[in-house]
Amino acid sequence: MALQTDGTPRAVSSSRWTPPHTHSTLDSTPLPPPFTQPSLPQPRELPPGRLPNGLEPPERTPRPDRPRARDRPKPRRRPRPREGGEGGGSRRSRSAPAQGGSTPAPPPPPTHTVQHEGFLLRKRELDANRKSSNRSWVSLYCVLSKGELGFYKDAKGPASGGTHGGEPLLSLHKATSEVASDYKKKKHVFKLQTQDGSEFLLQAKDEEEMNGWLEAVASSVGEHAEIARWGQTLPTTSSTDEGNPKREVVERRASGRRK
């Protein structure tokens, strides 16, 4: 019980004391808004056919029609030789040198192949650019073989080897033959001139036979010329070192070292 100043008791209210209400600073501070993720800018929609920089895309050239791989023709392959079959031996690679030397063998030299024979009437006009002493017509068996023309008494003469009067065989190298158009006494006559200046008149039985002889003589003369050309193209071989490229290279290297 509380006492007054004069000592008398004072009545106290039965209500309980409560401290005055004070406003808290925490209650007055507003709370921050909840965190939300910022929205990203949306890409701008471009009109069709435009690039982001505003330029127009380049025009595409039409691609030519090409056949598909399965429609293309496949290359043909060479069949591989069988081991032990035809061709013999194992397969040789392309880079490997051929057996028997690196250089191919030279072709065989040309030879005389023309052969012609038969009876002809012969008149000897010139002997080595001189008028012949015996200019009578005589029937002889003529044989053209190996680029030479031989005159025989009959068809058995070539087997025995004895020519008419022991005459040597005539070489047709650089010989000429033509129809003797200036000779009017006989028909089907052609003229033969050799390199040494001899000249003969030869008569055939008809024009067909004469043309056959002219063709055979011309072919034999051509073979002579071909053989002569082939002989000129052969490489010359000598025991000296002249023209040897390997020796020239060795000598040049030796002289360079001495310097």
mmCIF file of C-alpha atoms in Angstrom:
data_model
loop_
_atom_site.group_PDB
_atom_site.id
_atom_site.type_symbol
_atom_site.label_atom_id
_atom_site.label_comp_id
_atom_site.label_asym_id
_atom_site.label_seq_id
_atom_site.Cartn_x
_atom_site.Cartn_y
_atom_site.Cartn_z
ATOM 1 C CA MET A 1 0.000 0.000 0.000
ATOM 2 C CA ALA A 2 1.421 3.427 -0.761
ATOM 3 C CA LEU A 3 1.414 6.216 1.746
ATOM 4 C CA GLN A 4 0.639 9.796 1.130
ATOM 5 C CA THR A 5 2.749 12.676 2.314
ATOM 6 C CA ASP A 6 0.731 13.070 5.455
ATOM 7 C CA GLY A 7 1.214 9.448 6.292
ATOM 8 C CA THR A 8 -2.230 8.235 5.364
ATOM 9 C CA PRO A 9 -2.507 5.380 3.065
ATOM 10 C CA ARG A 10 -3.451 6.088 -0.517
ATOM 11 C CA ALA A 11 -5.631 3.922 -2.537
ATOM 12 C CA VAL A 12 -3.869 2.240 -5.396
ATOM 13 C CA SER A 13 -5.653 1.332 -8.521
ATOM 14 C CA SER A 14 -5.954 -2.281 -9.055
ATOM 15 C CA SER A 15 -5.002 -1.996 -12.664
ATOM 16 C CA ARG A 16 -1.465 -3.141 -13.378
ATOM 17 C CA TRP A 17 1.025 -0.612 -14.638
ATOM 18 C CA THR A 18 2.170 -0.913 -18.056
ATOM 19 C CA PRO A 19 5.031 0.974 -19.509
ATOM 20 C CA PRO A 20 4.166 3.484 -22.076
ATOM 21 C CA HIS A 21 4.159 2.125 -25.597
ATOM 22 C CA THR A 22 7.180 3.151 -27.561
ATOM 23 C CA HIS A 23 7.325 2.835 -31.379
ATOM 24 C CA SER A 24 10.147 0.486 -32.454
ATOM 25 C CA THR A 25 12.373 1.558 -35.319
ATOM 26 C CA LEU A 26 12.445 -2.000 -36.608
ATOM 27 C CA ASP A 27 8.712 -1.987 -37.186
ATOM 28 C CA SER A 28 8.809 1.223 -39.180
ATOM 29 C CA THR A 29 11.614 0.088 -41.712
ATOM 30 C CA PRO A 30 9.989 -1.222 -44.881
ATOM 31 C CA LEU A 31 11.165 -4.661 -46.102
ATOM 32 C CA PRO A 32 12.912 -4.856 -49.469
ATOM 33 C CA PRO A 33 10.908 -6.307 -52.308
ATOM 34 C CA PRO A 34 11.545 -9.947 -53.204
ATOM 35 C CA PHE A 35 14.446 -10.594 -55.753
ATOM 36 C CA THR A 36 13.276 -11.078 -59.252
ATOM 37 C CA GLN A 37 15.560 -11.979 -62.236
ATOM 38 C CA PRO A 38 15.789 -9.117 -64.720
ATOM 39 C CA SER A 39 14.225 -9.847 -68.054
ATOM 40 C CA LEU A 40 16.588 -10.108 -71.058
ATOM 41 C CA PRO A 41 15.938 -7.998 -74.134
ATOM 42 C CA GLN A 42 14.083 -9.942 -76.732
ATOM 43 C CA PRO A 43 15.779 -10.220 -80.184
ATOM 44 C CA ARG A 44 14.304 -8.020 -82.773
ATOM 45 C CA GLU A 45 12.475 -9.846 -85.461
ATOM 46 C CA LEU A 46 14.057 -9.243 -88.879
ATOM 47 C CA PRO A 47 12.103 -9.243 -92.075
ATOM 48 C CA PRO A 48 12.699 -12.328 -94.248
ATOM 49 C CA GLY A 49 15.727 -12.122 -96.532
ATOM 50 C CA ARG A 50 17.658 -9.635 -94.323
ATOM 51 C CA LEU A 51 20.910 -9.999 -92.350
ATOM 52 C CA PRO A 52 21.405 -8.507 -88.824
ATOM 53 C CA ASN A 53 23.460 -5.669 -90.318
ATOM 54 C CA GLY A 54 20.612 -4.756 -92.638
ATOM 55 C CA LEU A 55 22.277 -6.071 -95.798
ATOM 56 C CA GLU A 56 20.683 -8.468 -98.173
ATOM 57 C CA PRO A 57 22.275 -11.923 -98.464
ATOM 58 C CA PRO A 58 24.110 -12.666 -101.754
ATOM 59 C CA GLU A 59 22.207 -14.538 -104.365
ATOM 60 C CA ARG A 60 23.095 -18.193 -104.622
ATOM 61 C CA THR A 61 24.058 -19.416 -108.037
ATOM 62 C CA PRO A 62 22.229 -22.546 -109.048
ATOM 63 C CA ARG A 63 24.408 -25.604 -108.660
ATOM 64 C CA PRO A 64 24.709 -27.675 -111.835
ATOM 65 C CA ASP A 65 23.111 -31.032 -111.711
ATOM 66 C CA ARG A 66 25.724 -33.637 -110.999
ATOM 67 C CA PRO A 67 25.123 -37.352 -111.150
ATOM 68 C CA ARG A 68 25.128 -39.134 -107.893
ATOM 69 C CA ALA A 69 28.045 -41.330 -106.983
ATOM 70 C CA ARG A 70 26.102 -44.490 -107.594
ATOM 71 C CA ASP A 71 24.999 -43.235 -111.008
ATOM 72 C CA ARG A 72 28.509 -42.399 -112.219
ATOM 73 C CA PRO A 73 30.265 -44.947 -114.443
ATOM 74 C CA LYS A 74 32.875 -46.918 -112.564
ATOM 75 C CA PRO A 75 36.419 -47.017 -114.017
ATOM 76 C CA ARG A 76 37.487 -50.288 -115.497
ATOM 77 C CA ARG A 77 40.243 -52.075 -113.667
ATOM 78 C CA ARG A 78 42.830 -54.278 -115.235
ATOM 79 C CA PRO A 79 42.579 -57.881 -114.158
ATOM 80 C CA ARG A 80 45.410 -58.983 -111.965
ATOM 81 C CA PRO A 81 47.516 -61.809 -113.346
ATOM 82 C CA ARG A 82 47.217 -65.062 -111.500
ATOM 83 C CA GLU A 83 50.253 -66.457 -109.812
ATOM 84 C CA GLY A 84 51.686 -69.386 -111.688
ATOM 85 C CA GLY A 85 49.283 -68.899 -114.610
ATOM 86 C CA GLU A 86 49.837 -67.437 -118.036
ATOM 87 C CA GLY A 87 52.358 -64.654 -118.066
ATOM 88 C CA GLY A 88 54.433 -66.611 -115.521
ATOM 89 C CA GLY A 89 55.888 -65.380 -112.279
ATOM 90 C CA SER A 90 54.844 -62.780 -109.797
ATOM 91 C CA ARG A 91 53.382 -59.428 -110.621
ATOM 92 C CA ARG A 92 55.932 -56.664 -111.244
ATOM 93 C CA SER A 93 55.277 -53.203 -109.836
ATOM 94 C CA ARG A 94 55.177 -50.199 -112.128
ATOM 95 C CA SER A 95 58.109 -48.511 -110.408
ATOM 96 C CA ALA A 96 60.349 -51.567 -110.680
ATOM 97 C CA PRO A 97 62.633 -51.591 -113.741
ATOM 98 C CA ALA A 98 62.071 -54.196 -116.386
ATOM 99 C CA GLN A 99 64.220 -57.275 -116.245
ATOM 100 C CA GLY A 100 67.073 -57.588 -118.656
ATOM 101 C CA GLY A 101 68.256 -53.942 -118.555
ATOM 102 C CA SER A 102 66.735 -50.499 -118.298
ATOM 103 C CA THR A 103 66.939 -49.676 -122.007
ATOM 104 C CA PRO A 104 64.781 -51.624 -124.468
ATOM 105 C CA ALA A 105 66.462 -53.719 -127.101
ATOM 106 C CA PRO A 106 66.892 -51.962 -130.467
ATOM 107 C CA PRO A 107 64.631 -53.107 -133.301
ATOM 108 C CA PRO A 108 66.078 -55.603 -135.753
ATOM 109 C CA PRO A 109 67.693 -54.125 -138.862
ATOM 110 C CA PRO A 110 65.658 -54.071 -142.091
ATOM 111 C CA THR A 111 66.381 -56.780 -144.624
ATOM 112 C CA HIS A 112 65.638 -57.532 -148.249
ATOM 113 C CA THR A 113 62.325 -59.309 -148.705
ATOM 114 C CA VAL A 114 61.509 -58.750 -152.396
ATOM 115 C CA GLN A 115 61.858 -61.791 -154.647
ATOM 116 C CA HIS A 116 60.872 -61.979 -158.314
ATOM 117 C CA GLU A 117 61.932 -64.260 -161.171
ATOM 118 C CA GLY A 118 61.003 -65.221 -164.712
ATOM 119 C CA PHE A 119 62.154 -65.217 -168.323
ATOM 120 C CA LEU A 120 62.958 -61.919 -170.025
ATOM 121 C CA LEU A 121 64.604 -60.850 -173.275
ATOM 122 C CA ARG A 122 67.684 -58.770 -172.501
ATOM 123 C CA LYS A 123 69.692 -56.331 -174.566
ATOM 124 C CA ARG A 124 72.838 -54.805 -173.099
ATOM 125 C CA GLU A 125 73.110 -51.142 -174.090
ATOM 126 C CA LEU A 126 75.918 -49.721 -171.905
ATOM 127 C CA ASP A 127 78.765 -51.185 -169.851
ATOM 128 C CA ALA A 128 79.912 -48.666 -167.212
ATOM 129 C CA ASN A 129 78.811 -45.687 -169.363
ATOM 130 C CA ARG A 130 80.391 -47.232 -172.460
ATOM 131 C CA LYS A 131 78.603 -48.690 -175.451
ATOM 132 C CA SER A 132 78.354 -52.466 -175.142
ATOM 133 C CA SER A 133 80.175 -54.628 -177.646
ATOM 134 C CA ASN A 134 77.390 -57.254 -177.697
ATOM 135 C CA ARG A 135 74.008 -55.594 -178.135
ATOM 136 C CA SER A 136 72.008 -58.598 -179.328
ATOM 137 C CA TRP A 137 68.759 -59.774 -177.698
ATOM 138 C CA VAL A 138 69.014 -62.959 -175.642
ATOM 139 C CA SER A 139 66.423 -64.850 -173.576
ATOM 140 C CA LEU A 140 67.567 -65.269 -169.985
ATOM 141 C CA TYR A 141 66.065 -66.422 -166.716
ATOM 142 C CA CYS A 142 66.189 -63.430 -164.379
ATOM 143 C CA VAL A 143 66.130 -63.712 -160.575
ATOM 144 C CA LEU A 144 65.752 -60.749 -158.199
ATOM 145 C CA SER A 145 66.667 -61.697 -154.627
ATOM 146 C CA LYS A 146 68.346 -59.994 -151.668
ATOM 147 C CA GLY A 147 68.578 -56.705 -153.548
ATOM 148 C CA GLU A 148 70.504 -58.167 -156.481
ATOM 149 C CA LEU A 149 69.540 -59.203 -160.013
ATOM 150 C CA GLY A 150 71.111 -62.240 -161.639
ATOM 151 C CA PHE A 151 70.851 -63.510 -165.226
ATOM 152 C CA TYR A 152 70.901 -67.265 -165.902
ATOM 153 C CA LYS A 153 70.666 -69.469 -168.959
ATOM 154 C CA ASP A 154 67.610 -71.322 -167.658
ATOM 155 C CA ALA A 155 65.546 -71.945 -164.501
ATOM 156 C CA LYS A 156 68.111 -74.461 -163.193
ATOM 157 C CA GLY A 157 70.847 -71.839 -163.185
ATOM 158 C CA PRO A 158 70.146 -70.347 -159.732
ATOM 159 C CA ALA A 159 70.501 -73.797 -158.106
ATOM 160 C CA SER A 160 73.868 -74.420 -159.750
ATOM 161 C CA GLY A 161 75.057 -70.863 -159.035
ATOM 162 C CA GLY A 162 76.427 -70.262 -162.526
ATOM 163 C CA THR A 163 75.275 -66.991 -164.114
ATOM 164 C CA HIS A 164 75.096 -66.296 -167.840
ATOM 165 C CA GLY A 165 78.658 -65.893 -169.088
ATOM 166 C CA GLY A 166 79.939 -65.739 -165.516
ATOM 167 C CA GLU A 167 78.519 -62.221 -165.040
ATOM 168 C CA PRO A 168 78.461 -60.828 -161.485
ATOM 169 C CA LEU A 169 75.161 -60.116 -159.823
ATOM 170 C CA LEU A 170 73.827 -56.614 -160.344
ATOM 171 C CA SER A 171 73.268 -54.584 -157.178
ATOM 172 C CA LEU A 172 70.067 -52.558 -157.321
ATOM 173 C CA HIS A 173 71.329 -49.985 -154.816
ATOM 174 C CA LYS A 174 70.387 -46.565 -156.281
ATOM 175 C CA ALA A 175 69.239 -48.229 -159.500
ATOM 176 C CA THR A 176 66.432 -46.792 -161.643
ATOM 177 C CA SER A 177 63.840 -48.492 -163.837
ATOM 178 C CA GLU A 178 61.224 -47.107 -166.180
ATOM 179 C CA VAL A 179 59.271 -47.960 -169.321
ATOM 180 C CA ALA A 180 61.437 -47.559 -172.421
ATOM 181 C CA SER A 181 58.956 -45.338 -174.223
ATOM 182 C CA ASP A 182 61.633 -44.146 -176.688
ATOM 183 C CA TYR A 183 62.285 -47.706 -177.917
ATOM 184 C CA LYS A 184 59.778 -48.454 -180.704
ATOM 185 C CA LYS A 185 61.078 -51.702 -182.168
ATOM 186 C CA LYS A 186 59.556 -53.958 -179.468
ATOM 187 C CA LYS A 187 56.624 -53.754 -177.057
ATOM 188 C CA HIS A 188 56.564 -54.158 -173.281
ATOM 189 C CA VAL A 189 60.172 -53.046 -172.906
ATOM 190 C CA PHE A 190 61.514 -51.334 -169.800
ATOM 191 C CA LYS A 191 64.896 -49.817 -169.071
ATOM 192 C CA LEU A 192 67.168 -50.646 -166.101
ATOM 193 C CA GLN A 193 70.109 -48.433 -165.123
ATOM 194 C CA THR A 194 72.512 -49.360 -162.313
ATOM 195 C CA GLN A 195 74.717 -47.175 -160.117
ATOM 196 C CA ASP A 196 77.925 -48.074 -162.026
ATOM 197 C CA GLY A 197 76.499 -46.726 -165.319
ATOM 198 C CA SER A 198 75.342 -49.983 -166.898
ATOM 199 C CA GLU A 199 72.071 -49.943 -168.884
ATOM 200 C CA PHE A 200 69.825 -52.809 -169.998
ATOM 201 C CA LEU A 201 66.675 -53.136 -172.073
ATOM 202 C CA LEU A 202 64.375 -55.891 -170.804
ATOM 203 C CA GLN A 203 61.284 -57.146 -172.640
ATOM 204 C CA ALA A 204 58.376 -58.945 -170.949
ATOM 205 C CA LYS A 205 55.723 -61.045 -172.657
ATOM 206 C CA ASP A 206 52.903 -58.616 -171.811
ATOM 207 C CA GLU A 207 52.195 -55.379 -170.001
ATOM 208 C CA GLU A 208 51.158 -57.091 -166.770
ATOM 209 C CA GLU A 209 54.446 -58.910 -166.513
ATOM 210 C CA MET A 210 56.370 -55.708 -167.294
ATOM 211 C CA ASN A 211 54.558 -53.812 -164.523
ATOM 212 C CA GLY A 212 55.300 -56.650 -162.099
ATOM 213 C CA TRP A 213 59.020 -56.353 -162.782
ATOM 214 C CA LEU A 214 58.976 -52.565 -162.489
ATOM 215 C CA GLU A 215 57.235 -52.802 -159.110
ATOM 216 C CA ALA A 216 59.659 -55.438 -157.826
ATOM 217 C CA VAL A 217 62.725 -53.433 -158.853
ATOM 218 C CA ALA A 218 61.351 -50.251 -157.259
ATOM 219 C CA SER A 219 60.600 -52.084 -153.992
ATOM 220 C CA SER A 220 64.090 -53.551 -153.873
ATOM 221 C CA VAL A 221 65.646 -50.120 -154.422
ATOM 222 C CA GLY A 222 63.520 -48.781 -151.558
ATOM 223 C CA GLU A 223 64.769 -51.532 -149.247
ATOM 224 C CA HIS A 224 68.353 -50.603 -150.125
ATOM 225 C CA ALA A 225 67.664 -47.003 -149.100
ATOM 226 C CA GLU A 226 66.000 -48.057 -145.838
ATOM 227 C CA ILE A 227 68.930 -50.276 -144.892
ATOM 228 C CA ALA A 228 71.366 -47.454 -145.657
ATOM 229 C CA ARG A 229 69.421 -45.027 -143.431
ATOM 230 C CA TRP A 230 69.293 -47.551 -140.602
ATOM 231 C CA GLY A 231 73.057 -47.993 -140.766
ATOM 232 C CA GLN A 232 73.613 -44.243 -140.449
ATOM 233 C CA THR A 233 71.492 -43.959 -137.304
ATOM 234 C CA LEU A 234 73.441 -46.620 -135.367
ATOM 235 C CA PRO A 235 75.531 -45.215 -132.462
ATOM 236 C CA THR A 236 79.257 -45.380 -133.077
ATOM 237 C CA THR A 237 81.261 -47.335 -130.498
ATOM 238 C CA SER A 238 84.982 -46.903 -129.926
ATOM 239 C CA SER A 239 87.557 -47.966 -127.385
ATOM 240 C CA THR A 240 88.344 -44.339 -126.466
ATOM 241 C CA ASP A 241 86.506 -42.292 -123.868
ATOM 242 C CA GLU A 242 85.362 -39.675 -126.363
ATOM 243 C CA GLY A 243 81.695 -38.925 -125.999
ATOM 244 C CA ASN A 244 81.382 -40.823 -122.709
ATOM 245 C CA PRO A 245 79.187 -38.645 -120.436
ATOM 246 C CA LYS A 246 80.119 -40.523 -117.253
ATOM 247 C CA ARG A 247 83.838 -39.923 -117.757
ATOM 248 C CA GLU A 248 83.260 -36.239 -118.513
ATOM 249 C CA VAL A 249 81.371 -35.824 -115.231
ATOM 250 C CA VAL A 250 84.157 -37.531 -113.256
ATOM 251 C CA GLU A 251 86.808 -35.348 -114.869
ATOM 252 C CA ARG A 252 84.835 -32.175 -114.101
ATOM 253 C CA ARG A 253 84.469 -33.146 -110.429
ATOM 254 C CA ALA A 254 88.196 -33.903 -110.152
ATOM 255 C CA SER A 255 89.203 -30.588 -111.707
ATOM 256 C CA GLY A 256 86.819 -28.731 -109.365
ATOM 257 C CA ARG A 257 88.388 -30.314 -106.281
ATOM 258 C CA ARG A 258 91.889 -29.381 -107.437
ATOM 259 C CA LYS A 259 90.863 -25.730 -107.779
#
